[in-house]
XYZ file of C-alpha atoms in Angstrom:
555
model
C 21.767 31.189 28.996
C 22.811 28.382 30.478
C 27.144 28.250 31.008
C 28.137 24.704 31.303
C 30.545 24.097 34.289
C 33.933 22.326 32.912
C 36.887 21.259 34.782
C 40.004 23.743 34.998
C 43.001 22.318 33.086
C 44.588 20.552 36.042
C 48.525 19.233 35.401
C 49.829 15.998 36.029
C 46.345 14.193 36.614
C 46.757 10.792 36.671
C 43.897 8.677 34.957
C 42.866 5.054 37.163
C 45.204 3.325 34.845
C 48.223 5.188 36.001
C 48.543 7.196 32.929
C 49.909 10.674 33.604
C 49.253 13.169 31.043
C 50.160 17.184 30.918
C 46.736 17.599 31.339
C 43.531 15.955 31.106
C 42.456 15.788 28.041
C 38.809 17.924 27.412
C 36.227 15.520 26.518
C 32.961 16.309 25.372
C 30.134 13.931 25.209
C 27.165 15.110 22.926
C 23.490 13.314 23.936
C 22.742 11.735 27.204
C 20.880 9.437 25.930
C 21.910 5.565 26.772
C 25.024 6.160 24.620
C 26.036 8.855 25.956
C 25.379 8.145 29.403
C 27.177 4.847 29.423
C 30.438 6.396 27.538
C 30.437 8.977 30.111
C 30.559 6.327 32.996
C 32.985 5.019 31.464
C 35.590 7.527 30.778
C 34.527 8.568 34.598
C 35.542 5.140 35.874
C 38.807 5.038 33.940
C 40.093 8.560 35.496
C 38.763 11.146 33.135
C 38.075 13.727 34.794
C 37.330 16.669 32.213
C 34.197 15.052 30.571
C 31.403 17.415 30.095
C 28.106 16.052 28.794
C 25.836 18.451 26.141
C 21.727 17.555 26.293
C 20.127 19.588 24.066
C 16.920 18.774 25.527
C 15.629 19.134 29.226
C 15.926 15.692 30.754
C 18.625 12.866 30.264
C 17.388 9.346 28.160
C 17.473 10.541 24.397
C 14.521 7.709 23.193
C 13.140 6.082 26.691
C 10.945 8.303 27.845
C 8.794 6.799 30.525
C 5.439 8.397 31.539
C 3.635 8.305 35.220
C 0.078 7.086 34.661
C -1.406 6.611 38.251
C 0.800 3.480 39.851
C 1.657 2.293 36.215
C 4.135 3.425 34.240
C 3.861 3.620 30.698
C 6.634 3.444 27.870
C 6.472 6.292 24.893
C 9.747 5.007 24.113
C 11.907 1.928 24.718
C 9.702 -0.754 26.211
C 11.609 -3.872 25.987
C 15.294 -5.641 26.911
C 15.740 -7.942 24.107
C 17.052 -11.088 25.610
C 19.101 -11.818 28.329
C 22.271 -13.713 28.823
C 25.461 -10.566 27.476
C 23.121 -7.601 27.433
C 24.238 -4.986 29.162
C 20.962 -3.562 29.894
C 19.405 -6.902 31.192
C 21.809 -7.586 33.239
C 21.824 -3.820 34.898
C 18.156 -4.482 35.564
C 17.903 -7.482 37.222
C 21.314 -6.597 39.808
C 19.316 -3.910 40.463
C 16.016 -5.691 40.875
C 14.290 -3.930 38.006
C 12.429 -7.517 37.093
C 11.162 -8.998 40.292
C 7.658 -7.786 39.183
C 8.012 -7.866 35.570
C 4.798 -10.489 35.345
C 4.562 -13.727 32.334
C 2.600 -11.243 30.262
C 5.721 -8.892 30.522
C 7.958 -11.501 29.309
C 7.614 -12.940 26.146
C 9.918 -15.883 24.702
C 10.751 -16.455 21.265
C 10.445 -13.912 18.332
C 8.463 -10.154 19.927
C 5.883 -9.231 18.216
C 5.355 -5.839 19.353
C 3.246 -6.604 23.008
C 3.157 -10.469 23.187
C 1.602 -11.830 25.890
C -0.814 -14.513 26.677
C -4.411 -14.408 25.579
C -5.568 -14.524 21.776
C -4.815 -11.691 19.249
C -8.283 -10.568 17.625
C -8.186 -9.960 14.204
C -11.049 -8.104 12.731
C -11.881 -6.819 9.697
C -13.085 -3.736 8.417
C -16.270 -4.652 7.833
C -16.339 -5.729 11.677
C -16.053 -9.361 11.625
C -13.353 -11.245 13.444
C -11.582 -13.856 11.858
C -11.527 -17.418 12.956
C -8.690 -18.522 15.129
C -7.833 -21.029 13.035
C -7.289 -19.426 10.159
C -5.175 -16.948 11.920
C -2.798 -19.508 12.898
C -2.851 -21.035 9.409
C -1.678 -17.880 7.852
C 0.944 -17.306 10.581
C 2.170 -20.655 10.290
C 2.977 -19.599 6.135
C 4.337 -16.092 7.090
C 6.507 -17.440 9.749
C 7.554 -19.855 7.064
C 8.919 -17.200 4.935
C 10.216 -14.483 7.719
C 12.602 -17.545 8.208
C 13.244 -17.824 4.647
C 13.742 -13.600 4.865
C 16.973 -14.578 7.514
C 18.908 -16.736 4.831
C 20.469 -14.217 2.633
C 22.661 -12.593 5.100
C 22.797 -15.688 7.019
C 23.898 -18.492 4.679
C 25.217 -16.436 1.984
C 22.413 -16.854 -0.428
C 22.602 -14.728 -3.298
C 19.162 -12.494 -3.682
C 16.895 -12.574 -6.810
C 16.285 -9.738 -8.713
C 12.916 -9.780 -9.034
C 12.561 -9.409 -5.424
C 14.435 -6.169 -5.496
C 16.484 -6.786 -2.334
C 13.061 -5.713 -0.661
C 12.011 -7.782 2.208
C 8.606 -6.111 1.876
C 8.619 -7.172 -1.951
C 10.121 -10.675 -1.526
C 7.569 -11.935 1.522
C 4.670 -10.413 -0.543
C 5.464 -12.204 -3.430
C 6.771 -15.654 -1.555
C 3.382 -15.460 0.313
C 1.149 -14.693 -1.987
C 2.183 -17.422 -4.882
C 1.959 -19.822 -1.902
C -1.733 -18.742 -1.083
C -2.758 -18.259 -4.997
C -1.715 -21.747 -5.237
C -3.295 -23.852 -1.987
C -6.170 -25.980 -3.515
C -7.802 -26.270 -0.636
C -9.176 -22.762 -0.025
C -11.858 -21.169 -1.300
C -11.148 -17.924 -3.090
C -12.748 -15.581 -0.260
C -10.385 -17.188 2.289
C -7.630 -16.252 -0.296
C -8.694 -12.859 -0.347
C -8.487 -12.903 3.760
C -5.513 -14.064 3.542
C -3.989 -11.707 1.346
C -5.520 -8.982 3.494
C -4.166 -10.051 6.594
C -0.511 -10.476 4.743
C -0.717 -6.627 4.438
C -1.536 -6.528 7.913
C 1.419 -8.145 8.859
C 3.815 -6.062 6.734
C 2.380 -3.103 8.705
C 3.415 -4.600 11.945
C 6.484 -5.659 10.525
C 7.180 -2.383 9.730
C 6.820 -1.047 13.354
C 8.623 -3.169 14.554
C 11.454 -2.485 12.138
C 10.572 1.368 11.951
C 10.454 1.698 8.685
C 7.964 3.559 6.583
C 7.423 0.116 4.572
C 9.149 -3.550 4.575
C 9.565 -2.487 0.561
C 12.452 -0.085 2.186
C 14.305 -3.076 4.291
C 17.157 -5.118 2.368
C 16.672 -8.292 2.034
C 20.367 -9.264 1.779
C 21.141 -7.609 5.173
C 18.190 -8.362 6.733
C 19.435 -11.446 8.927
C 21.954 -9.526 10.302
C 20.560 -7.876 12.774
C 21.728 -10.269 16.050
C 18.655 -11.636 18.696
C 20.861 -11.568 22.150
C 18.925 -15.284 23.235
C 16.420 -14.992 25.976
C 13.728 -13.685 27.155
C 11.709 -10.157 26.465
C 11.885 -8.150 29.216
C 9.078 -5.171 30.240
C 10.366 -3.432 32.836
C 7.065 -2.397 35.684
C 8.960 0.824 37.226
C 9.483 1.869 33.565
C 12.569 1.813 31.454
C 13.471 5.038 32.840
C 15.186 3.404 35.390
C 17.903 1.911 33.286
C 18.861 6.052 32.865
C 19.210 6.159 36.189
C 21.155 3.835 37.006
C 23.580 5.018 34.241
C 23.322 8.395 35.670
C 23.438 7.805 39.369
C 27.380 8.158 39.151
C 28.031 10.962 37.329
C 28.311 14.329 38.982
C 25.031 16.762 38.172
C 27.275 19.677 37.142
C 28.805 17.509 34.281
C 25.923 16.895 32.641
C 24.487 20.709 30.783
C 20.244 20.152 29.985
C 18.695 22.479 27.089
C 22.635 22.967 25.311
C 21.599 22.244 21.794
C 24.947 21.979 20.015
C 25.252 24.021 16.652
C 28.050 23.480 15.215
C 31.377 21.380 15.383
C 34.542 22.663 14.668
C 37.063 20.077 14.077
C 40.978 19.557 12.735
C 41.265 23.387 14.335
C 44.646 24.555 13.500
C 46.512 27.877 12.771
C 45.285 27.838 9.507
C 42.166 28.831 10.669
C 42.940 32.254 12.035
C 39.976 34.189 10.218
C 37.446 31.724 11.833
C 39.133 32.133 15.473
C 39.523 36.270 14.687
C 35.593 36.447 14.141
C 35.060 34.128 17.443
C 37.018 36.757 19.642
C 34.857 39.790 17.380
C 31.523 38.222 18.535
C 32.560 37.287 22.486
C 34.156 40.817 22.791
C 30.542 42.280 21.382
C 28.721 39.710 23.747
C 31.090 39.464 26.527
C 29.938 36.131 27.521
C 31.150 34.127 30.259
C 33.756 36.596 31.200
C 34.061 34.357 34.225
C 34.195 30.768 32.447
C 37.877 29.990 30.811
C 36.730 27.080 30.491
C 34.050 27.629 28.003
C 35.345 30.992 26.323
C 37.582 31.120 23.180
C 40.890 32.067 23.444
C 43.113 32.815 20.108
C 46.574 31.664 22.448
C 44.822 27.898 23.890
C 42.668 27.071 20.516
C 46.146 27.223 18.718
C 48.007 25.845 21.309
C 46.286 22.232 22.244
C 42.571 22.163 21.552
C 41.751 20.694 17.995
C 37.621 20.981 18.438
C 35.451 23.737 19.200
C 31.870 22.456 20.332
C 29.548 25.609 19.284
C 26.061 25.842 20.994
C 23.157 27.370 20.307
C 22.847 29.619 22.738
C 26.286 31.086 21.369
C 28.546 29.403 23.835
C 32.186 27.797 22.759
C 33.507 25.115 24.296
C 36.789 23.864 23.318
C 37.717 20.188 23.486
C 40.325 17.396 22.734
C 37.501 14.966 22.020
C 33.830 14.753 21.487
C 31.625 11.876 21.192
C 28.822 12.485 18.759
C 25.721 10.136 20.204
C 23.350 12.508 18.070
C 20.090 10.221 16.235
C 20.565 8.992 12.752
C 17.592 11.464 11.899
C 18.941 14.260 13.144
C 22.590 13.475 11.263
C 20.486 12.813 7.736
C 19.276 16.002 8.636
C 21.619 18.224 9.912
C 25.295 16.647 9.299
C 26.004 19.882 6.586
C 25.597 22.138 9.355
C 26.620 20.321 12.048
C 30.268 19.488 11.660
C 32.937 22.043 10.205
C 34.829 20.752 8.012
C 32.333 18.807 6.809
C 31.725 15.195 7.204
C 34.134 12.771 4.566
C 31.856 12.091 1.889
C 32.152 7.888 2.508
C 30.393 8.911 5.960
C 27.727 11.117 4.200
C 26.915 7.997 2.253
C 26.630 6.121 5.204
C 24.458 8.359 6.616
C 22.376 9.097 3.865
C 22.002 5.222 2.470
C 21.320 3.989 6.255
C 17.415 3.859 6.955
C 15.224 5.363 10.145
C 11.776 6.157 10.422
C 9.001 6.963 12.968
C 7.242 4.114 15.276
C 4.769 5.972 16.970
C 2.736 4.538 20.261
C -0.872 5.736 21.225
C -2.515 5.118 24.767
C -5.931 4.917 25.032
C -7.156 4.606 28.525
C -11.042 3.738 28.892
C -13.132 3.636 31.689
C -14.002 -0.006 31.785
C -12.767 -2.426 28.436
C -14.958 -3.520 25.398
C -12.687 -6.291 25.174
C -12.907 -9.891 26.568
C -11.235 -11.350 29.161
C -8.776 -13.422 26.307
C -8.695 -10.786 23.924
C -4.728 -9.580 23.844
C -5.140 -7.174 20.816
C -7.481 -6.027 18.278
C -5.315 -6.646 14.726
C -6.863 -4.398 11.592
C -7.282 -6.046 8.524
C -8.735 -4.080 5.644
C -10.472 -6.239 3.095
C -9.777 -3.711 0.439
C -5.961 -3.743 0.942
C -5.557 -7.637 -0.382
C -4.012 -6.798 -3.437
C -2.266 -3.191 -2.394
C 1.694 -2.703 -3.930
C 2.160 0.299 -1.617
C 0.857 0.602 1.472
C 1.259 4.191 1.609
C -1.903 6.806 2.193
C -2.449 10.757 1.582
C -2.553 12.527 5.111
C -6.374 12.282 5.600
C -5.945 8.500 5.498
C -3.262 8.264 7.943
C -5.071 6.099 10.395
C -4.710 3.060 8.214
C -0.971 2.885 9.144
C -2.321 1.687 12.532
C -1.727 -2.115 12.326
C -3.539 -2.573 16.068
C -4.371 -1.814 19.399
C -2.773 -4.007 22.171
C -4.264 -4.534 25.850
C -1.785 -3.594 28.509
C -1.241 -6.041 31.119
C -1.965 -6.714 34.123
C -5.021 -5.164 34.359
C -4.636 -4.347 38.284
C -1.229 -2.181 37.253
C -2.360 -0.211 34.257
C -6.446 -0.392 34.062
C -8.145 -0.588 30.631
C -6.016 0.456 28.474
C -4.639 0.305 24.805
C -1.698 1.116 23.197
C -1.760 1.471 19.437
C 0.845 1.430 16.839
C 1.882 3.570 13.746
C 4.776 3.770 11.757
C 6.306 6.239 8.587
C 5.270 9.224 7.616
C 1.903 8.213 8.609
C 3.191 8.760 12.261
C 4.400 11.741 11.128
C 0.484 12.735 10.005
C -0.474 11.923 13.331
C 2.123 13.970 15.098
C 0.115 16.748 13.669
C -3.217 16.187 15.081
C -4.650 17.087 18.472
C -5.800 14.659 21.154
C -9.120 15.053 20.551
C -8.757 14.324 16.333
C -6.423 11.313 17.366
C -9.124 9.982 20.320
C -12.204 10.251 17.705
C -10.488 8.951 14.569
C -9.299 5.790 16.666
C -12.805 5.759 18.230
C -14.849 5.590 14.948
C -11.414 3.106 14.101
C -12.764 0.473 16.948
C -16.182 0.822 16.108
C -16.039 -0.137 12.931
C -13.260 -3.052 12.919
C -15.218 -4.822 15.712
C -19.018 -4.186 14.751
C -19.316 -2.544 18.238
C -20.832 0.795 17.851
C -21.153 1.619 21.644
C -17.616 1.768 22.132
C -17.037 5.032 23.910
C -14.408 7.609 23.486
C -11.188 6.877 25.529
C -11.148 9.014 28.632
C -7.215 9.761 27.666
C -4.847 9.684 25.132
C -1.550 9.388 25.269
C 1.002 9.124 22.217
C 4.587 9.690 21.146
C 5.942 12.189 18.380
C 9.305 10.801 17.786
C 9.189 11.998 14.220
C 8.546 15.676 15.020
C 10.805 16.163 17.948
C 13.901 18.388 16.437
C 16.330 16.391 18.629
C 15.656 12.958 17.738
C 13.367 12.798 14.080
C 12.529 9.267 14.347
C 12.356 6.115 16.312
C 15.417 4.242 15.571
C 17.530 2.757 12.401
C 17.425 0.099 9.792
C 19.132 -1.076 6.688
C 17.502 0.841 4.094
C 17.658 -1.405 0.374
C 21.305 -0.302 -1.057
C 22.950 0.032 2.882
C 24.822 -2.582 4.593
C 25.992 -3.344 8.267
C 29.348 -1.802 6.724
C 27.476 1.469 6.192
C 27.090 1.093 10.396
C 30.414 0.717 10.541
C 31.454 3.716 8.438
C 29.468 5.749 10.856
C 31.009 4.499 13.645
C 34.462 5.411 12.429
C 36.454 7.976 14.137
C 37.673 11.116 12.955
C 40.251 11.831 11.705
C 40.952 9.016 9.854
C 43.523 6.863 11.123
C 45.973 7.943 7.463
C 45.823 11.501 9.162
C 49.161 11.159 10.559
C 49.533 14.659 11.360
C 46.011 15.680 12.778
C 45.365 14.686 16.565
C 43.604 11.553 16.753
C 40.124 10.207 17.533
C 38.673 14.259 17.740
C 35.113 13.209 16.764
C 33.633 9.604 17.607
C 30.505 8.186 17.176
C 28.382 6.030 19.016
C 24.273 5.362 18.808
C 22.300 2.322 17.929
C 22.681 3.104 14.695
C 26.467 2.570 14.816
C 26.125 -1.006 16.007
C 26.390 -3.304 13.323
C 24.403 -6.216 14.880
C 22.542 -4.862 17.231
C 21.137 -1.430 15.717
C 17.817 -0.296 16.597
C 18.110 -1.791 20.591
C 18.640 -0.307 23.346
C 21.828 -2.314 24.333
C 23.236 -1.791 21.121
C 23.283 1.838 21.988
C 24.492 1.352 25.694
C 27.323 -1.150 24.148
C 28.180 1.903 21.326
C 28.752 4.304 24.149
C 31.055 2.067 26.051
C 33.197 1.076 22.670
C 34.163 5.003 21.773
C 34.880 5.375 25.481
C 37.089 2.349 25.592
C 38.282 3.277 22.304
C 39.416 6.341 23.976
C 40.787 4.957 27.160
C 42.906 2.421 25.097
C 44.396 5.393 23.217
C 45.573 6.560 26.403
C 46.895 3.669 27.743
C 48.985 2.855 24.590
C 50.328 6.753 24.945
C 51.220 5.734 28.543
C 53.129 2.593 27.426
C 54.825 4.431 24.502
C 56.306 6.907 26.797
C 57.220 4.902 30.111
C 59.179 2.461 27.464
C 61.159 4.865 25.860
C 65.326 4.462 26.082
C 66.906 7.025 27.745
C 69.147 8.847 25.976
């Protein structure tokens, strides 16, 4: 079992502000992920000095998780820094020179769609013909024409129809498809292709937004979601780096790996004797860390001044005056009952329950030399059959028809012939379950067939992510699910107690995530900025108690 190391109380610490306390307040920062990383640098650089971070899994980064592939490094997880001029993360890389050798194919300008870079998207049918370029850009010229007409509802104000069901996915579909149904000019087997590749789109569109289907994404809060302007960013050395760089400053010994957290125990008081009796029953029977005050209940100090105990898994107690919760949406949808004692307010349950994530699942294929030209960027799947499709939704044995396409990874010269496919819902989920060699033949015979080449060769490796299976994360990142609203993100965010708890110590549990980010959910910088706004929310706390008491009359 692994003890984590906290601070000793120490009296009359000041923090950098000049704040002088009886003692520093025990701080407890769950996830060291980019949240939780960058809300433990800050409390760090403001003078706290009790902060003690809990990873349940081995290694620090939560959801960017970059992979060594010979002198390239490849992204399972965060790829990209969405624009440029105010984001946190941008600006971190390039002081630190992270984007000298990001190349032009590595940064794309304007709206992402998933790798853009130069050279012509492919799209190719299931029958194995391509279709012309022309046509492409016809139908993305009409689609782009309604994704802009998508942003208006939040945007301007404009009230949503009800036949569209405040579904994106049920609104573009219908928008695009009365527009094609009605074009005189084309013939009704280019209709058909065009209806086809609409479904194609929604598929991307759904990876993009991780969600199992557009159907799921409101409309009415769709434009919310903020682009920071600027470009796309890839980072070459991986996004990895960002971690360290958050990292690099904060002591190894504060941060605990493999410390799943069970259980928190909030609002503690001596009400709750029966609770703190059977804590001292089952570290008397255990007798663990005899050695570690810190970390070991104690009837006397949990009454005393510590409102929270943090309860791990491997049986370990750690008592605390604060504790910023930087846990996944997923794993609060699924584990928020037995997570937090007393439970969760029920307006936050809602939140948390109405609030949308899902799986967006990347697979590598590396081949020995490419079947691809030269100009060919990706290979887009288009299936015929789909053109008139309500649902796109398939039974497990169909689950590689989630996969919208295969993009080419460039430069060449850094990362070889490679692909890197994309899957999204419980579709990704489907694939989680299969072995390499299932998910390198099934996107094999895949290829084959969509581009008439029947010589295409197995991949000599695969490589793929399983955000939707891993029990610390369950899924890629958030969205607002029809029936949730950026004030459901807000909810979330709120700190607990309540502010109308008058008698309870404040701010005991905080939250911070991407998900808690009203504009900027589902980015990396929105969780970065999260982490710094409960630590500043913290710090300010303090400060204001410092004010408070230096200003008081004497008497």
């Amino acid at each position: 079992m692994q003890s984590c190391e906290i601070s000793s109380d120490s009296t009359d610490d000041p923090l950098s502000s000049g704040l002088r306390t009886h003692r520093q307040p025990r701080i407890v920062v769950i996830g060291a992920g980019l949240a939780g990383l960058a809300a433990t640098k800050v409390l760090l650089k403001n003078g706290f000095t009790d902060v003690t971070v809990l990873e349940a899994s081995d290694h620090v980064g939560g959801r960017v998780q970059s992979v060594q592939h010979g002198t390239a490094t490849l992204e399972l997880g965060a790829t990209w820094i969405h624009g440029a001029n105010g984001n946190p993360v941008y600006h971190l890389a390039e002081d630190n020179g992270l984007l000298e050798h990001t190349t032009d194919g590595e940064r794309s300008v304007g709206r992402i769609s998933l790798y853009t870079k130069n050279g012509v998207a492919h799209y190719q049918t299931n029958v194995g013909k391509r279709i012309p370029k022309d046509l492409v850009e016809e139908f993305s010229d009409l689609y782009n024409e309604v994704y802009e007409l998508t942003q208006e509802f939040f945007q301007n104000g404009k009230p949503v129809c009800a036949e569209s069901q405040n579904s994106v996915g049920v609104f573009t579909r219908d928008v695009v498809r009365k527009k094609i149904m009605l074009d005189p000019d084309d013939s009704e087997s280019i209709k058909k292709l065009k209806l086809s590749m609409l479904q194609q789109y929604l598929k991307v569109e759904s990876c993009e937004s991780s969600s199992p289907s557009m159907d799921e994404v409101s409309l009415s809060e769709f434009g919310e979601w903020t682009e920071i302007p600027g470009a796309h960013y890839v980072i070459p050395e991986g996004f990895m780096k960002i971690v360290e760089l958050l990292a690099q400053d904060i002591p190894s010994h504060t941060i605990c790996l493999s410390k799943p957290v069970r259980c928190i125990h909030w609002n503690y008081s001596a009400q709750h004797r029966e609770v703190i009796a059977k804590i001292s029953d089952t570290n008397q029977d255990n007798n663990h860390n005899d050695n570690n005050h810190g970390c070991q209940p104690h009837t006397d100090r949990l009454i005393l001044g510590h409102p929270i105990y943090v309860e791990c898994e491997d049986e370990e107690w750690i008592k605390a005056d604060h504790v910023i919760v930087t846990t996944s949406l997923g794993v609060l949808k699924q584990n928020h009952e037995a997570m937090f004692s007393p439970s969760l307010p029920e307006d936050k349950v809602l939140a948390i329950e109405k609030l949308g994530i899902s799986t967006t699942d990347k697979i590598f294929l590396e081949f020995e030399e490419p079947f691809w030209s030269p100009e060919c960027n990706s290979i887009q799947f288009v299936w015929e059959d789909e053109a008139q499709l309500e649902q796109l939704a398939y039974p497990e044995e169909l689950w590689y028809k989630k996969i919208c396409s295969f993009d080419v990874l460039y430069p060449p010269e850094r990362y070889g012939h490679m692909l890197s496919g994309w899957i999204c819902g419980q579709e990704a989920l489907y694939m989680e379950r299969c072995d390499d060699e299932t998910v390198a033949e099934t996107c094999t015979d895949l290829l084959r067939r969509f581009t008439g080449n029947p010589d295409i060769p197995k991949p000599r490796r695969v490589l793929r992510s399983s955000w939707g299976s891993n029990p610390y994360i369950r899924g890629s990142y958030s969205f607002t699910r029809v029936g949730s609203s950026g004030a459901d993100c807000e909810r979330l965010a709120m700190p607990l107690p309540y502010a109308n708890s008058t008698k309870a110590p404040p701010l005991q549990v905080l939250f911070s995530g991407e998900a808690t980010h009203r504009k900027y959910y589902s980015t990396t910088h929105g969780a970065l900025l999260s982490g710094q706004r409960e630590a500043t929310r913290l710090t300010e706390m303090y400060q204001d108690l410092h004010r408070a008491e230096t200003t008081k009359p004497n008497i």
